[in-house]
Every structure is written in structure tokens, then in C-alpha cells.
Short mmCIF file of C-alpha atoms and ligand atoms in Angstrom, two decimals:
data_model
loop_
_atom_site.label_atom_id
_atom_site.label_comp_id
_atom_site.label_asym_id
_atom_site.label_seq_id
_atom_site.Cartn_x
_atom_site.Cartn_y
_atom_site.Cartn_z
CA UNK A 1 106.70 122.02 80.80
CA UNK A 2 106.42 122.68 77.35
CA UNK A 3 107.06 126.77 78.23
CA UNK A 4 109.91 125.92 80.23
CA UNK A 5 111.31 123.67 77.04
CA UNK A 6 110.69 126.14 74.67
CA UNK A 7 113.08 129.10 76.55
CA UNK A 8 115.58 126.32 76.97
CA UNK A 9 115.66 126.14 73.38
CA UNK A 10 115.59 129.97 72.58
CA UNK A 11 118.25 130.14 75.40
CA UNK A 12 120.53 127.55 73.58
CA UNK A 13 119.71 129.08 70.31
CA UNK A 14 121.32 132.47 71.44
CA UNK A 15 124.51 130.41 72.70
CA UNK A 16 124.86 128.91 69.59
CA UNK A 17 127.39 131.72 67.93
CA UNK A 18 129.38 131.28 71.37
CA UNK A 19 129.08 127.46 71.37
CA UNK A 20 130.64 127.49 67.70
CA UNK A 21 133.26 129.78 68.25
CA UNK A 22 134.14 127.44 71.70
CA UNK A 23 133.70 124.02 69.72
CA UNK A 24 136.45 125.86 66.81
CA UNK A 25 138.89 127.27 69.20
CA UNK A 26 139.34 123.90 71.38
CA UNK A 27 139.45 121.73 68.10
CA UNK A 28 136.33 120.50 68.31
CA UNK A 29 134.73 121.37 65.49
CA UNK A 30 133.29 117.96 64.38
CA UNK A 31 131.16 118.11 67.97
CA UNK A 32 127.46 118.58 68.19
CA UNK A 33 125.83 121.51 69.54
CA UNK A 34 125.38 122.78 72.93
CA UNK A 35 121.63 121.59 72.75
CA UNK A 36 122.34 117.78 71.54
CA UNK A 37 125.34 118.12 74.36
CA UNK A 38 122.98 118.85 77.19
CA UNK A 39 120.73 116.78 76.00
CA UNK A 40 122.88 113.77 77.36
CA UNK A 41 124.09 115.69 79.94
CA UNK A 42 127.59 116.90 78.99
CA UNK A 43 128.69 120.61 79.40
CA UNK A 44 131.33 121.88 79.89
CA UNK A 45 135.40 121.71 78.73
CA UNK A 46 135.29 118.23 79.40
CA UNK A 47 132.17 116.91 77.65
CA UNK A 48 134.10 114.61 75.53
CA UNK A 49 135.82 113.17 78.33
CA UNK A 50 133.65 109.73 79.26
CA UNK A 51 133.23 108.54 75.71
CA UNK A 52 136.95 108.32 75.92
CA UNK A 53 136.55 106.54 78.89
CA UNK A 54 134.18 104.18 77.36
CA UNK A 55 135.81 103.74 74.07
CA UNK A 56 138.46 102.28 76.69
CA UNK A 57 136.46 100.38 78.65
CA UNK A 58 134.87 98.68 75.40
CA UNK A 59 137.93 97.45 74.87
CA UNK A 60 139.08 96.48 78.20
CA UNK A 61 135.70 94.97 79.27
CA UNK A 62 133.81 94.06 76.63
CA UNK A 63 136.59 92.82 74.39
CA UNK A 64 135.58 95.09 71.09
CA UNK A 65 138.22 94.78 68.64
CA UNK A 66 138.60 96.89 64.96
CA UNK A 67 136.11 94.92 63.14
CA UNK A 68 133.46 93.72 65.36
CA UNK A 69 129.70 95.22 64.68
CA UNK A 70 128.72 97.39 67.75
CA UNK A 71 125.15 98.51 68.50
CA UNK A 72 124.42 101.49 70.85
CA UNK A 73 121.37 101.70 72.38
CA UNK A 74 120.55 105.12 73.37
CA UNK A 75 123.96 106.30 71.86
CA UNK A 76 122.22 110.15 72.26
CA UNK A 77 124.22 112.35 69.30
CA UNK A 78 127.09 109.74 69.21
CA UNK A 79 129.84 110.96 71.41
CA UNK A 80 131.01 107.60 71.84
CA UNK A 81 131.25 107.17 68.12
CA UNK A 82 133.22 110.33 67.67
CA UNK A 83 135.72 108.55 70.34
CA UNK A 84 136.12 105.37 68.76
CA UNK A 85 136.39 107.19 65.42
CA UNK A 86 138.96 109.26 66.83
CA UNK A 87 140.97 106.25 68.19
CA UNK A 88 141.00 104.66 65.19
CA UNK A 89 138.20 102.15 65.77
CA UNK A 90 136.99 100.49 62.79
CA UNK A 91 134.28 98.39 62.52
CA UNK A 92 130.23 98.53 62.03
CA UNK A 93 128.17 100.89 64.13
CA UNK A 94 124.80 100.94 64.80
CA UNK A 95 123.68 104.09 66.92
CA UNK A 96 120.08 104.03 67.93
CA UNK A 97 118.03 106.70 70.36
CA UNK A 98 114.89 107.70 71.17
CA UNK A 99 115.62 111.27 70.33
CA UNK A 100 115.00 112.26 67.23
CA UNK A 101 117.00 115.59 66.96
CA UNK A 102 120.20 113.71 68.13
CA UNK A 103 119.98 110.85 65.39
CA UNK A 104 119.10 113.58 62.87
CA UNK A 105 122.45 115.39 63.71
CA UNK A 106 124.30 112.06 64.16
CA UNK A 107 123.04 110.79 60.89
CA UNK A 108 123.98 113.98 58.68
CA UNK A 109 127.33 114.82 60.16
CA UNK A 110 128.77 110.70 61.79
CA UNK A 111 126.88 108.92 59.54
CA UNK A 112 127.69 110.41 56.03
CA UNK A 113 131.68 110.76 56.89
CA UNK A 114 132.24 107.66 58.99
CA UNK A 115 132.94 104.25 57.14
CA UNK A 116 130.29 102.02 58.22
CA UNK A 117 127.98 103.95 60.95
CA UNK A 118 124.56 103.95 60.90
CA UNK A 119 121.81 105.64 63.45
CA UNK A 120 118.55 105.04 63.84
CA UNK A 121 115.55 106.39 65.64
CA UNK A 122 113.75 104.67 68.21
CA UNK A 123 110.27 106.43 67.89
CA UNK A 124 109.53 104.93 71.37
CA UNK A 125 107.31 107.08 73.73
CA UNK A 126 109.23 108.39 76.83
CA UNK A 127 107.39 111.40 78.80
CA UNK A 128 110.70 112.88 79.60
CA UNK A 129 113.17 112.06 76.32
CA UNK A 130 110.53 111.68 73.45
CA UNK A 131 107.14 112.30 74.58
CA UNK A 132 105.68 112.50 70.48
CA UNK A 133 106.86 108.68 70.06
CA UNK A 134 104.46 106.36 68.74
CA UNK A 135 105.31 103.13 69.82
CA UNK A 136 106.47 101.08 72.78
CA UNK A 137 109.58 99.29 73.11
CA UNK A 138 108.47 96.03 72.46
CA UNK A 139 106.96 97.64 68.89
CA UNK A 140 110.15 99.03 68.04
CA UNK A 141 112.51 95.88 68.63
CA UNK A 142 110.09 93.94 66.45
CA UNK A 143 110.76 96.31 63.76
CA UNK A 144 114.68 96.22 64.07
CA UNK A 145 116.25 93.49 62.36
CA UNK A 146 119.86 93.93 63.01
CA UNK A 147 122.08 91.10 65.05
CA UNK A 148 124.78 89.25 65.19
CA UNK A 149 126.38 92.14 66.83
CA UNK A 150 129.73 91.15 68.67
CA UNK A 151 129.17 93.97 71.57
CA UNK A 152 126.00 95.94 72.75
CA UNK A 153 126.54 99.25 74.82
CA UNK A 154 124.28 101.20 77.02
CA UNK A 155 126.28 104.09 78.81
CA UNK A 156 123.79 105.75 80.96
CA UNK A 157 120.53 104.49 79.32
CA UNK A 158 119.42 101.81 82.29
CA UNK A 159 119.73 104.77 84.63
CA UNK A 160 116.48 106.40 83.23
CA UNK A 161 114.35 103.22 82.83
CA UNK A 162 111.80 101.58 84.57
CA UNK A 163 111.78 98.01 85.03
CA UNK A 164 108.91 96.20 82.45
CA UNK A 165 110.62 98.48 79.88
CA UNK A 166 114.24 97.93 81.06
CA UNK A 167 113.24 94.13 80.70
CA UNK A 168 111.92 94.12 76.93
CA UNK A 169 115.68 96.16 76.55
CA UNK A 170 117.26 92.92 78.00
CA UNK A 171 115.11 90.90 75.80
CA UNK A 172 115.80 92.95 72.69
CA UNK A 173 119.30 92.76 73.42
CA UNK A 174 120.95 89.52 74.21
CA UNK A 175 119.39 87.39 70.85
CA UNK A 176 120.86 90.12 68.96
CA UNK A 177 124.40 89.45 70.39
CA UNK A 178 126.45 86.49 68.72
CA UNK A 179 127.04 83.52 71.20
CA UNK A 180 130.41 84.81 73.43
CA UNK A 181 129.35 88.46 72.57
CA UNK A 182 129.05 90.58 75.44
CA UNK A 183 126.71 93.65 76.46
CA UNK A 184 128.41 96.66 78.57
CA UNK A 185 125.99 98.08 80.46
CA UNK A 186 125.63 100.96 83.62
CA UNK A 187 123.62 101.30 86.44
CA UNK A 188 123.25 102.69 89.48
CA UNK A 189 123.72 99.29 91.07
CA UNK A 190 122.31 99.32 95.39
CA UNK A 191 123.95 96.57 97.46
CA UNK A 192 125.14 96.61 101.22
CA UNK A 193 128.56 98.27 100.36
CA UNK A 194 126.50 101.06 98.55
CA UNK A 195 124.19 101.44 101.29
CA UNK A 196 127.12 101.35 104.06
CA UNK A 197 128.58 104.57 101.89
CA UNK A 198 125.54 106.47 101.36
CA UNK A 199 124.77 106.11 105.17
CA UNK A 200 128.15 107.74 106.20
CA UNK A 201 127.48 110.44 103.61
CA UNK A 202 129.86 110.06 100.84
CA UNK A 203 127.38 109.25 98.15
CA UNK A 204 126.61 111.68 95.15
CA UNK A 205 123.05 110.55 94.90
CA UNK A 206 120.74 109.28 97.38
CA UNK A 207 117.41 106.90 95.88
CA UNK A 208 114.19 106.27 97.84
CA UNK A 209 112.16 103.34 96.45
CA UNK A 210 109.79 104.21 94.05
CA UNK A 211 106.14 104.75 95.05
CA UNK A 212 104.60 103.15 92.00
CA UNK A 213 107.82 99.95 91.69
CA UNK A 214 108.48 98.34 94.45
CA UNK A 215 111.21 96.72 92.31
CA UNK A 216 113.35 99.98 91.54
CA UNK A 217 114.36 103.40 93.22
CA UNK A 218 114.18 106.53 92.61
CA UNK A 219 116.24 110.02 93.20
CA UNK A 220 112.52 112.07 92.78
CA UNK A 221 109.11 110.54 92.64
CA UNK A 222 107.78 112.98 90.33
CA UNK A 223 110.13 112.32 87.81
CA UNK A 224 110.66 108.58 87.92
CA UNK A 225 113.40 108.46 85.05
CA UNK A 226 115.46 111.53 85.88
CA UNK A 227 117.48 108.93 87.62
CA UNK A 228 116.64 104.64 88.38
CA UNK A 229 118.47 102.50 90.32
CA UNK A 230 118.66 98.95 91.23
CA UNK A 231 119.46 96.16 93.65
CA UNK A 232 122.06 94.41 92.30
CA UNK A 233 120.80 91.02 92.67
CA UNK A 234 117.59 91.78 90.56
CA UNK A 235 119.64 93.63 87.74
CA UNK A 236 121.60 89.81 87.76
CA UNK A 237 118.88 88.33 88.04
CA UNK A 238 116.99 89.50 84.60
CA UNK A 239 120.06 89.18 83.18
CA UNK A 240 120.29 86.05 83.19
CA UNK A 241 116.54 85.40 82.55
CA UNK A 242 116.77 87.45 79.32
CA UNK A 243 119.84 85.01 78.39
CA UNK A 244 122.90 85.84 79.69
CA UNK A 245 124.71 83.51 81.22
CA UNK A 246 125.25 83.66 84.86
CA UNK A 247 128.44 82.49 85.00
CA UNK A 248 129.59 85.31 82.92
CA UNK A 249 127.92 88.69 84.83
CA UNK A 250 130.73 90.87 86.06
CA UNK A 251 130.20 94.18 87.82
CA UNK A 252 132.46 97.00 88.25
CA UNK A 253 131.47 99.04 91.08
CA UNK A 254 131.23 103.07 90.04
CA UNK A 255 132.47 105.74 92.70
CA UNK A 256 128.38 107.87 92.06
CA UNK A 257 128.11 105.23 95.55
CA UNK A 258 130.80 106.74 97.42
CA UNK A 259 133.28 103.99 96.74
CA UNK A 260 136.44 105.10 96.79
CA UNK A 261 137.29 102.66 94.41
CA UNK A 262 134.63 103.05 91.47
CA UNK A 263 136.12 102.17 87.91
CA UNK A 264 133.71 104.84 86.31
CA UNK A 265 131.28 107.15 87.74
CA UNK A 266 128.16 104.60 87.12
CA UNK A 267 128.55 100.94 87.92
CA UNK A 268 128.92 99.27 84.87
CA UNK A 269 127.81 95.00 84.37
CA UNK A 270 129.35 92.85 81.52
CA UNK A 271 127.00 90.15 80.86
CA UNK A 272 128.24 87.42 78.13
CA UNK A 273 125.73 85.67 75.70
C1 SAM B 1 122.08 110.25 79.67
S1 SAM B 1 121.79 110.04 77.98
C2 SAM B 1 123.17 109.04 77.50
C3 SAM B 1 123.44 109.12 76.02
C4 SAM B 1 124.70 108.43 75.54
N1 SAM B 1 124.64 107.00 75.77
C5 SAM B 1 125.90 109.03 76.22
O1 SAM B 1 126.41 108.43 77.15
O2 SAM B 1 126.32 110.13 75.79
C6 SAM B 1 120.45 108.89 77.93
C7 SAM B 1 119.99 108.61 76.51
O3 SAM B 1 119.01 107.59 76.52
C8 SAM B 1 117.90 107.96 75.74
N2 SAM B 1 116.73 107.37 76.43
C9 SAM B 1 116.14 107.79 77.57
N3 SAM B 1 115.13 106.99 77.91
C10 SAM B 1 115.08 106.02 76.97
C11 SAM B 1 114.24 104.88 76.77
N4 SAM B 1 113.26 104.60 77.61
N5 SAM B 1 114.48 104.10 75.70
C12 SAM B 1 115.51 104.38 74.86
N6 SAM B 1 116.33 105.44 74.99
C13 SAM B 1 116.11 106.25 76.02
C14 SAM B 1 117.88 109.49 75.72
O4 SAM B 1 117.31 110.01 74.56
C15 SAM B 1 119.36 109.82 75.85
O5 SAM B 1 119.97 110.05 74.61
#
């Protein structure tokens, strides 16, 4: 694993001239590198595309106005910040991720020019994302202090976690959000619509339940966090016993199912403090 990581990272260091010369031609100059990019997944022309999206969809769903404090968990090198920035969001950002390179680029090129954005690392062990951290979850939440926040976002963080861990997450989350504030969070949610699609074919991914969980499921056993997903009812369900209030859960259904309908490509919950 570590052989394989180490050409990926010789391989991306000899695309780096290109990647530069790509970022500067399409006006993206104040983008991260083609490492930090595939790190969270994004390639291509269009990379920048779903932090738009969710910049939007803050708005929309969760109700973030200029002004509010925001806290993203697992906010990767902070394409959603770069968003917001760019559409004139202004307000106080905290950025935090388990992986350290990310937060180290976010810090010294978002942090330093943006008004009011911090990032900070999660040293949290993870066997695929951050296998040097030192503590757990639960370690880490003790040590942050910040709250109060008026929104909490997790774009495709719940979608590599198991459940005890995804739990402390909940836990660590909704105390930290003022009363009314509201988390925007996305899943790969598994109901009886979801399963009707998948049978007939039209779904992107397929999960099996996970060997070791009965609770979750999993795209590949052998790499558990690659991709999670959830019955719906249970994601509700700690919800509300981490402290949301179940009159206040909304789900938009993603089109990753098959819908033909999805809002996004994830499903994505809105669960009010
Ligand atoms: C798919 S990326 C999404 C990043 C960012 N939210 C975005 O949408 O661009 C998932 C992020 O979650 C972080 N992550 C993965 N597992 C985690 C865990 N167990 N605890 C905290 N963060 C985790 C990874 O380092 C990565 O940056």
C-alpha cells in the first residue's frame, strides 16, 4: 500500500508543471493542486463544480446567511470555502480534516487571505485518510472548543464512516450548533425507493451489508470506508438521539440511487438543533 502511495505521489509530482499551467489558463489559479484535488475526489474541468452546488444548497437548505459562523467537518483542502468566498459569503469559517496535507495547504493559501477562516487538523486515526493519527474521535472533539456555530456541513464525510465513529460525529456536532442551527449533511441514504432502483439497474453504486456491521453497508468489504451507506431510518434515528429534533429531519433524496429526481448526487439530511 505504502509502494502503491508513494508512485501516486511521484506520478502527481510530475503532473504538477501541467496541473499549474491548467489551473492558470482556466482562471483557477487560487485552486489547490492536483494531489489535494484527488485527494477528495475531484478531477477533472469540473472539479469546482459541487462546492458551487453546495455553497447553494447552504443557503437554500440550511439557511446560512453572510454572517453566520460555519464549521466544516472534513472540509478536505476547502473547495467549499473557495465557493463561498467566491460568492461573496462572509462570515466565520472553521475548516477541519483529518488530512493533514490538505489543512496545511488550506491554512497557508484560504486561511492567510480570507477574512475570518480558520482550518484545523483532526489528527484522528483513519487506515485509509490518515493512518499516522494519534487519537480517536472522541479525543479530538474533547480538545475542540469551538460552538455556537449557526450551520455545520459534512459534504461527503458520512459516506466513509463507520457507525460508533459516525455517532461520536453526531455527538460532537449538534451541542456545538446554536438552538435553531441546522447541520447539512450527505449520505448514501437505503430505503425501499432506493432498493426498487438499484434492482431495475439504474443505480451508480450497489452496497452489500457489511461483514463486520450489521448496522451499515458497504460497496467492498475490504475497504469498509471507500464508500458507507445507511438505512434511512437508523441515520434518523441517531439523529435525533444525538439531539436533533425529530420534527425537524428533512432528506433530499440524491440521484447516486437511480432516482431520477435526486437534488444532488448524494442524499443530503438537514437536521435542526
Ligand atoms: C470525499 S472527501 C470530501 C471532502 C470535502 N468535504 C469535499 O466535499 O470536497 C472526504 C473527506 O473526509 C475526510 N475524512 C475521511 N474519513 C474521515 C473520518 N473518519 N473523520 C474525519 N474526516 C474524515 C478525508 O480526509 C476527506 O478530506
Amino acid at each position: 500500500m505504502r509502494v502503491v502511495r508513494r508512485v501516486r505521489t511521484m506520478g502527481y509530482g510530475a503532473l504538477w508543471p501541467l496541473d499549474r499551467l491548467f489551473l492558470w489558463l482556466n482562471k483557477l489559479s487560487d485552486y489547490p493542486p492536483i494531489h489535494l484535488r484527488r485527494h477528495v475526489g475531484l478531477l477533472g474541468s469540473g472539479f469546482n463544480g459541487p462546492d458551487y452546488e453546495f455553497a447553494t444548497f447552504l443557503r437554500l437548505l440550511a439557511g446560512l446567511k453572510s454572517g453566520n459562523s460555519l464549521w466544516d467537518i472534513g472540509c478536505g483542502c476547502g473547495l467549499l470555502q473557495l465557493a463561498l468566498a467566491n460568492l461573496g459569503w462572509e462570515g466565520r469559517l472553521t475548516g477541519t480534516d483529518i488530512h493533514a496535507p490538505s489543512i496545511r495547504w488550506a491554512q497557508r493559501h484560504l486561511g492567510a487571505s480570507l477574512k475570518n477562516h480558520f482550518f484545523e487538523h483532526m489528527d484522528v486515526f483513519n487506515a485509509a485518510y490518515w493512518p499516522s493519527g494519534k487519537l480517536t474521535a472522541e479525543q479530538w472533539l474533547a480538545s475542540f472548543s469551538a460552538s455556537g456555530f449557526d450551520v455545520v456541513v459534512a459534504k461527503s464525510l458520512f459516506t466513509h464512516v463507520l457507525p460508533d465513529e459516525m455517532d461520536v460525529y453526531f455527538r460532537g456536532i449538534a451541542p456545538r450548533l446554536k438552538q435553531g442551527g441546522r447541520a447539512l449533511l450527505t449520505f448514501f441514504l437505503l430505503d425501499e425507493e432506493q432498493q426498487q432502483a438499484s434492482a431495475a439497474g439504474s443505480a451508480v453504486f450497489t452496497f452489500s451489508p457489511f461483514e463486520k456491521d450489521a448496522r451499515c453497508f458497504v460497496r467492498r468489504q475490504v475497504a469498509p470506508t471507500a464508500a458507507v451507506a445507511y438505512p434511512r431510518d437508523y441515520i434518523i434515528e441517531r439523529l435525533v438521539a444525538a439531539g436533533f429534533r425529530a420534527d425537524r429531519i428533512t432528506v433530499y433524496p440524491g440521484s447516486w440511487s437511480g432516482r431520477a429526481d435526486g437534488l444532488s448526487v448524494q442524499d443530503i439530511v438537514v437536521a435542526e438543533r
